Amino acid sequence: MTYLTISMGGKQPIVRPSNYQINPVTSQLLTQNSQPVAAELTEILPKIKQQTKVPILLPSQLLITGTDNQIYVDGKGTNNSYEITLAFEKDCTANACSIGYISGEKGGKPLDDEFSRELSLVQDIKGYFRPLTCGASCAPPIIGWEYQGVFYRISLKGVGQSPEIEGDTLKKMANSAIEAGAR
């Protein structure tokens, strides 16, 4: 990225990306991706970008409710995929402390019986959804979609108290990720 330095006549210079724009309503700095990355995901993004060639789609907000706990984020990437995990505990490997994940897989497809219904996303993209399901343990709600040859998933606990709210919330996150484009 190219940076532009703006001198302020003896004051500290302002350094901004050369493709910057200022939102006239909020005075916030905008770049190519005018939607911000969810704050919880900003630190892991550079690591994942170095590890994968897959376009990384991330929501502008994590719409998780009912917790004031710290969220720990980790992730990994390969040439053809990435996965970002979220948890209530550092180095979590159990369902009880896991919040969920965000992933993308080049050439990926929905698994058999992974989703229970279809829904429409922005740009006329077909999405797939399954609400919270419980058996011996509970699987968080999940949304998935294929975009430019990559299958993306967002699966998170705490996104709603009913299947309708879970679907609407995950749909908002998926739409914001698609609209923002590759990070």
PDB file of C-alpha atoms in Angstrom:
ATOM      1  CA  MET A   1       0.000   0.000   0.000  1.00  0.00           C
ATOM      2  CA  THR A   2       1.271   3.483  -0.827  1.00  0.00           C
ATOM      3  CA  TYR A   3       1.107   6.120   1.880  1.00  0.00           C
ATOM      4  CA  LEU A   4       0.592   9.856   1.609  1.00  0.00           C
ATOM      5  CA  THR A   5       2.052  12.252   4.184  1.00  0.00           C
ATOM      6  CA  ILE A   6       0.157  15.476   4.771  1.00  0.00           C
ATOM      7  CA  SER A   7       2.155  18.237   6.482  1.00  0.00           C
ATOM      8  CA  MET A   8       0.251  20.325   8.997  1.00  0.00           C
ATOM      9  CA  GLY A   9       2.565  23.412   9.189  1.00  0.00           C
ATOM     10  CA  GLY A  10       4.799  22.584  12.136  1.00  0.00           C
ATOM     11  CA  LYS A  11       2.405  20.079  13.676  1.00  0.00           C
ATOM     12  CA  GLN A  12       2.866  16.319  13.567  1.00  0.00           C
ATOM     13  CA  PRO A  13       2.396  15.134   9.939  1.00  0.00           C
ATOM     14  CA  ILE A  14      -0.600  12.935   9.177  1.00  0.00           C
ATOM     15  CA  VAL A  15       0.204   9.693   7.362  1.00  0.00           C
ATOM     16  CA  ARG A  16      -2.659   8.070   5.450  1.00  0.00           C
ATOM     17  CA  PRO A  17      -2.984   5.497   2.675  1.00  0.00           C
ATOM     18  CA  SER A  18      -2.748   7.273  -0.692  1.00  0.00           C
ATOM     19  CA  ASN A  19      -6.184   5.969  -1.710  1.00  0.00           C
ATOM     20  CA  TYR A  20      -7.883   7.497   1.315  1.00  0.00           C
ATOM     21  CA  GLN A  21     -11.148   9.357   1.437  1.00  0.00           C
ATOM     22  CA  ILE A  22     -12.892  10.973   4.381  1.00  0.00           C
ATOM     23  CA  ASN A  23     -16.520  10.104   5.091  1.00  0.00           C
ATOM     24  CA  PRO A  24     -18.141  13.575   5.151  1.00  0.00           C
ATOM     25  CA  VAL A  25     -20.755  12.509   7.717  1.00  0.00           C
ATOM     26  CA  THR A  26     -18.569  10.728  10.287  1.00  0.00           C
ATOM     27  CA  SER A  27     -15.120  12.179   9.384  1.00  0.00           C
ATOM     28  CA  GLN A  28     -13.769   8.611   9.479  1.00  0.00           C
ATOM     29  CA  LEU A  29     -10.952   7.547   7.182  1.00  0.00           C
ATOM     30  CA  LEU A  30     -12.134   5.299   4.336  1.00  0.00           C
ATOM     31  CA  THR A  31      -9.914   3.196   2.072  1.00  0.00           C
ATOM     32  CA  GLN A  32     -10.718   0.772  -0.746  1.00  0.00           C
ATOM     33  CA  ASN A  33     -12.685  -1.416   1.680  1.00  0.00           C
ATOM     34  CA  SER A  34     -15.032   1.179   3.109  1.00  0.00           C
ATOM     35  CA  GLN A  35     -16.378  -1.280   5.690  1.00  0.00           C
ATOM     36  CA  PRO A  36     -14.064  -1.874   8.622  1.00  0.00           C
ATOM     37  CA  VAL A  37     -12.976  -5.337   9.706  1.00  0.00           C
ATOM     38  CA  ALA A  38     -14.614  -6.463  12.972  1.00  0.00           C
ATOM     39  CA  ALA A  39     -12.341  -5.153  15.726  1.00  0.00           C
ATOM     40  CA  GLU A  40     -11.798  -8.626  17.178  1.00  0.00           C
ATOM     41  CA  LEU A  41     -10.346  -9.832  13.848  1.00  0.00           C
ATOM     42  CA  THR A  42      -7.911  -7.025  13.000  1.00  0.00           C
ATOM     43  CA  GLU A  43      -4.884  -8.506  14.790  1.00  0.00           C
ATOM     44  CA  ILE A  44      -5.137 -11.974  13.188  1.00  0.00           C
ATOM     45  CA  LEU A  45      -5.693 -10.673   9.646  1.00  0.00           C
ATOM     46  CA  PRO A  46      -2.012 -10.000   8.737  1.00  0.00           C
ATOM     47  CA  LYS A  47      -1.015 -13.510   9.878  1.00  0.00           C
ATOM     48  CA  ILE A  48      -3.749 -15.180   7.798  1.00  0.00           C
ATOM     49  CA  LYS A  49      -2.953 -13.013   4.749  1.00  0.00           C
ATOM     50  CA  GLN A  50       0.640 -14.291   4.837  1.00  0.00           C
ATOM     51  CA  GLN A  51      -0.475 -17.933   5.002  1.00  0.00           C
ATOM     52  CA  THR A  52      -3.187 -18.166   2.323  1.00  0.00           C
ATOM     53  CA  LYS A  53      -3.859 -17.241  -1.275  1.00  0.00           C
ATOM     54  CA  VAL A  54      -7.629 -17.425  -0.726  1.00  0.00           C
ATOM     55  CA  PRO A  55      -9.436 -14.050  -0.738  1.00  0.00           C
ATOM     56  CA  ILE A  56     -10.275 -13.380   2.918  1.00  0.00           C
ATOM     57  CA  LEU A  57     -13.854 -12.250   3.530  1.00  0.00           C
ATOM     58  CA  LEU A  58     -14.549 -10.984   7.047  1.00  0.00           C
ATOM     59  CA  PRO A  59     -17.606  -9.305   8.550  1.00  0.00           C
ATOM     60  CA  SER A  60     -17.466  -5.672   9.603  1.00  0.00           C
ATOM     61  CA  GLN A  61     -18.872  -6.652  13.027  1.00  0.00           C
ATOM     62  CA  LEU A  62     -19.177  -9.788  15.125  1.00  0.00           C
ATOM     63  CA  LEU A  63     -22.794  -9.642  16.250  1.00  0.00           C
ATOM     64  CA  ILE A  64     -22.360 -11.869  19.312  1.00  0.00           C
ATOM     65  CA  THR A  65     -24.662 -11.138  22.249  1.00  0.00           C
ATOM     66  CA  GLY A  66     -24.893 -12.153  25.876  1.00  0.00           C
ATOM     67  CA  THR A  67     -21.228 -12.025  26.810  1.00  0.00           C
ATOM     68  CA  ASP A  68     -18.839  -9.510  28.291  1.00  0.00           C
ATOM     69  CA  ASN A  69     -16.030 -12.074  28.272  1.00  0.00           C
ATOM     70  CA  GLN A  70     -12.811 -11.447  26.409  1.00  0.00           C
ATOM     71  CA  ILE A  71     -12.760 -13.137  23.007  1.00  0.00           C
ATOM     72  CA  TYR A  72      -9.563 -14.932  22.001  1.00  0.00           C
ATOM     73  CA  VAL A  73      -8.872 -15.181  18.297  1.00  0.00           C
ATOM     74  CA  ASP A  74      -6.507 -17.558  16.529  1.00  0.00           C
ATOM     75  CA  GLY A  75      -6.210 -18.760  12.998  1.00  0.00           C
ATOM     76  CA  LYS A  76      -4.262 -20.522  10.321  1.00  0.00           C
ATOM     77  CA  GLY A  77      -4.112 -20.610   6.570  1.00  0.00           C
ATOM     78  CA  THR A  78      -2.919 -22.805   3.733  1.00  0.00           C
ATOM     79  CA  ASN A  79      -2.639 -22.064   0.022  1.00  0.00           C
ATOM     80  CA  ASN A  80      -6.271 -23.146  -0.472  1.00  0.00           C
ATOM     81  CA  SER A  81      -8.000 -22.287   2.808  1.00  0.00           C
ATOM     82  CA  TYR A  82      -8.066 -20.322   6.036  1.00  0.00           C
ATOM     83  CA  GLU A  83      -9.860 -20.655   9.362  1.00  0.00           C
ATOM     84  CA  ILE A  84     -10.164 -18.097  12.136  1.00  0.00           C
ATOM     85  CA  THR A  85     -11.307 -19.488  15.482  1.00  0.00           C
ATOM     86  CA  LEU A  86     -12.908 -17.549  18.317  1.00  0.00           C
ATOM     87  CA  ALA A  87     -13.064 -18.697  21.934  1.00  0.00           C
ATOM     88  CA  PHE A  88     -13.661 -17.578  25.514  1.00  0.00           C
ATOM     89  CA  GLU A  89     -10.346 -19.121  26.620  1.00  0.00           C
ATOM     90  CA  LYS A  90      -6.871 -18.926  25.141  1.00  0.00           C
ATOM     91  CA  ASP A  91      -5.820 -22.138  23.350  1.00  0.00           C
ATOM     92  CA  CYS A  92      -9.369 -23.518  23.610  1.00  0.00           C
ATOM     93  CA  THR A  93      -9.865 -27.000  22.146  1.00  0.00           C
ATOM     94  CA  ALA A  94     -13.250 -27.836  23.707  1.00  0.00           C
ATOM     95  CA  ASN A  95     -16.820 -27.092  22.656  1.00  0.00           C
ATOM     96  CA  ALA A  96     -17.599 -25.418  26.010  1.00  0.00           C
ATOM     97  CA  CYS A  97     -15.086 -22.576  25.490  1.00  0.00           C
ATOM     98  CA  SER A  98     -15.399 -22.298  21.705  1.00  0.00           C
ATOM     99  CA  ILE A  99     -17.451 -19.491  20.158  1.00  0.00           C
ATOM    100  CA  GLY A 100     -17.025 -20.617  16.572  1.00  0.00           C
ATOM    101  CA  TYR A 101     -15.098 -19.932  13.391  1.00  0.00           C
ATOM    102  CA  ILE A 102     -14.923 -18.044  10.107  1.00  0.00           C
ATOM    103  CA  SER A 103     -13.427 -19.877   7.138  1.00  0.00           C
ATOM    104  CA  GLY A 104     -12.900 -19.964   3.404  1.00  0.00           C
ATOM    105  CA  GLU A 105     -11.914 -22.918   1.210  1.00  0.00           C
ATOM    106  CA  LYS A 106     -11.036 -22.656  -2.471  1.00  0.00           C
ATOM    107  CA  GLY A 107     -13.140 -25.195  -4.376  1.00  0.00           C
ATOM    108  CA  GLY A 108     -15.031 -26.083  -1.175  1.00  0.00           C
ATOM    109  CA  LYS A 109     -18.645 -27.234  -1.174  1.00  0.00           C
ATOM    110  CA  PRO A 110     -21.350 -27.670   1.472  1.00  0.00           C
ATOM    111  CA  LEU A 111     -21.095 -30.971   3.323  1.00  0.00           C
ATOM    112  CA  ASP A 112     -23.991 -33.434   3.134  1.00  0.00           C
ATOM    113  CA  ASP A 113     -26.692 -32.372   5.634  1.00  0.00           C
ATOM    114  CA  GLU A 114     -24.564 -29.425   6.814  1.00  0.00           C
ATOM    115  CA  PHE A 115     -27.314 -26.883   6.112  1.00  0.00           C
ATOM    116  CA  SER A 116     -31.088 -27.048   6.513  1.00  0.00           C
ATOM    117  CA  ARG A 117     -32.261 -24.232   4.245  1.00  0.00           C
ATOM    118  CA  GLU A 118     -31.246 -21.809   1.529  1.00  0.00           C
ATOM    119  CA  LEU A 119     -31.381 -18.023   1.793  1.00  0.00           C
ATOM    120  CA  SER A 120     -30.531 -15.063  -0.440  1.00  0.00           C
ATOM    121  CA  LEU A 121     -27.468 -12.915   0.174  1.00  0.00           C
ATOM    122  CA  VAL A 122     -26.300  -9.681  -1.470  1.00  0.00           C
ATOM    123  CA  GLN A 123     -25.224  -9.750  -5.125  1.00  0.00           C
ATOM    124  CA  ASP A 124     -27.772 -12.534  -5.761  1.00  0.00           C
ATOM    125  CA  ILE A 125     -25.550 -15.057  -3.973  1.00  0.00           C
ATOM    126  CA  LYS A 126     -27.233 -18.222  -2.728  1.00  0.00           C
ATOM    127  CA  GLY A 127     -26.545 -18.814   0.950  1.00  0.00           C
ATOM    128  CA  TYR A 128     -27.120 -21.838   3.158  1.00  0.00           C
ATOM    129  CA  PHE A 129     -28.123 -21.820   6.831  1.00  0.00           C
ATOM    130  CA  ARG A 130     -28.597 -24.200   9.740  1.00  0.00           C
ATOM    131  CA  PRO A 131     -29.722 -22.998  13.176  1.00  0.00           C
ATOM    132  CA  LEU A 132     -28.312 -24.129  16.502  1.00  0.00           C
ATOM    133  CA  THR A 133     -28.674 -27.912  16.777  1.00  0.00           C
ATOM    134  CA  CYS A 134     -28.213 -29.988  19.902  1.00  0.00           C
ATOM    135  CA  GLY A 135     -27.644 -33.668  20.525  1.00  0.00           C
ATOM    136  CA  ALA A 136     -24.944 -34.911  22.894  1.00  0.00           C
ATOM    137  CA  SER A 137     -23.528 -31.382  22.521  1.00  0.00           C
ATOM    138  CA  CYS A 138     -24.674 -28.311  20.618  1.00  0.00           C
ATOM    139  CA  ALA A 139     -23.431 -27.153  17.226  1.00  0.00           C
ATOM    140  CA  PRO A 140     -23.630 -23.391  16.735  1.00  0.00           C
ATOM    141  CA  PRO A 141     -25.668 -21.918  13.907  1.00  0.00           C
ATOM    142  CA  ILE A 142     -23.823 -21.703  10.590  1.00  0.00           C
ATOM    143  CA  ILE A 143     -24.115 -19.822   7.322  1.00  0.00           C
ATOM    144  CA  GLY A 144     -22.235 -20.699   4.149  1.00  0.00           C
ATOM    145  CA  TRP A 145     -21.989 -19.395   0.597  1.00  0.00           C
ATOM    146  CA  GLU A 146     -19.910 -19.804  -2.525  1.00  0.00           C
ATOM    147  CA  TYR A 147     -18.291 -16.690  -3.949  1.00  0.00           C
ATOM    148  CA  GLN A 148     -15.765 -16.567  -6.780  1.00  0.00           C
ATOM    149  CA  GLY A 149     -14.837 -20.245  -6.418  1.00  0.00           C
ATOM    150  CA  VAL A 150     -14.413 -20.178  -2.636  1.00  0.00           C
ATOM    151  CA  PHE A 151     -16.866 -21.645  -0.099  1.00  0.00           C
ATOM    152  CA  TYR A 152     -17.104 -19.414   2.987  1.00  0.00           C
ATOM    153  CA  ARG A 153     -18.570 -20.262   6.396  1.00  0.00           C
ATOM    154  CA  ILE A 154     -19.393 -18.318   9.547  1.00  0.00           C
ATOM    155  CA  SER A 155     -20.396 -20.433  12.539  1.00  0.00           C
ATOM    156  CA  LEU A 156     -20.818 -18.611  15.852  1.00  0.00           C
ATOM    157  CA  LYS A 157     -22.564 -19.072  19.188  1.00  0.00           C
ATOM    158  CA  GLY A 158     -24.508 -16.210  20.732  1.00  0.00           C
ATOM    159  CA  VAL A 159     -26.019 -14.730  17.572  1.00  0.00           C
ATOM    160  CA  GLY A 160     -29.686 -15.096  18.524  1.00  0.00           C
ATOM    161  CA  GLN A 161     -32.353 -16.634  20.728  1.00  0.00           C
ATOM    162  CA  SER A 162     -34.341 -18.208  17.896  1.00  0.00           C
ATOM    163  CA  PRO A 163     -33.575 -19.770  14.500  1.00  0.00           C
ATOM    164  CA  GLU A 164     -35.012 -16.675  12.771  1.00  0.00           C
ATOM    165  CA  ILE A 165     -32.773 -14.282  14.700  1.00  0.00           C
ATOM    166  CA  GLU A 166     -29.737 -16.553  14.220  1.00  0.00           C
ATOM    167  CA  GLY A 167     -30.351 -16.621  10.472  1.00  0.00           C
ATOM    168  CA  ASP A 168     -30.870 -12.860  10.232  1.00  0.00           C
ATOM    169  CA  THR A 169     -27.762 -12.125  12.301  1.00  0.00           C
ATOM    170  CA  LEU A 170     -25.481 -14.477  10.375  1.00  0.00           C
ATOM    171  CA  LYS A 171     -26.928 -13.153   7.109  1.00  0.00           C
ATOM    172  CA  LYS A 172     -25.978  -9.581   8.147  1.00  0.00           C
ATOM    173  CA  MET A 173     -22.425 -10.702   8.897  1.00  0.00           C
ATOM    174  CA  ALA A 174     -22.130 -12.642   5.621  1.00  0.00           C
ATOM    175  CA  ASN A 175     -23.502  -9.711   3.620  1.00  0.00           C
ATOM    176  CA  SER A 176     -21.048  -7.283   5.230  1.00  0.00           C
ATOM    177  CA  ALA A 177     -18.159  -9.647   4.423  1.00  0.00           C
ATOM    178  CA  ILE A 178     -19.248  -9.955   0.780  1.00  0.00           C
ATOM    179  CA  GLU A 179     -19.841  -6.219   0.365  1.00  0.00           C
ATOM    180  CA  ALA A 180     -16.451  -5.310   1.835  1.00  0.00           C
ATOM    181  CA  GLY A 181     -14.635  -7.718  -0.470  1.00  0.00           C
ATOM    182  CA  ALA A 182     -11.252  -9.321   0.077  1.00  0.00           C
ATOM    183  CA  ARG A 183      -9.395  -7.867   3.050  1.00  0.00           C
TER     184      ARG A 183
END
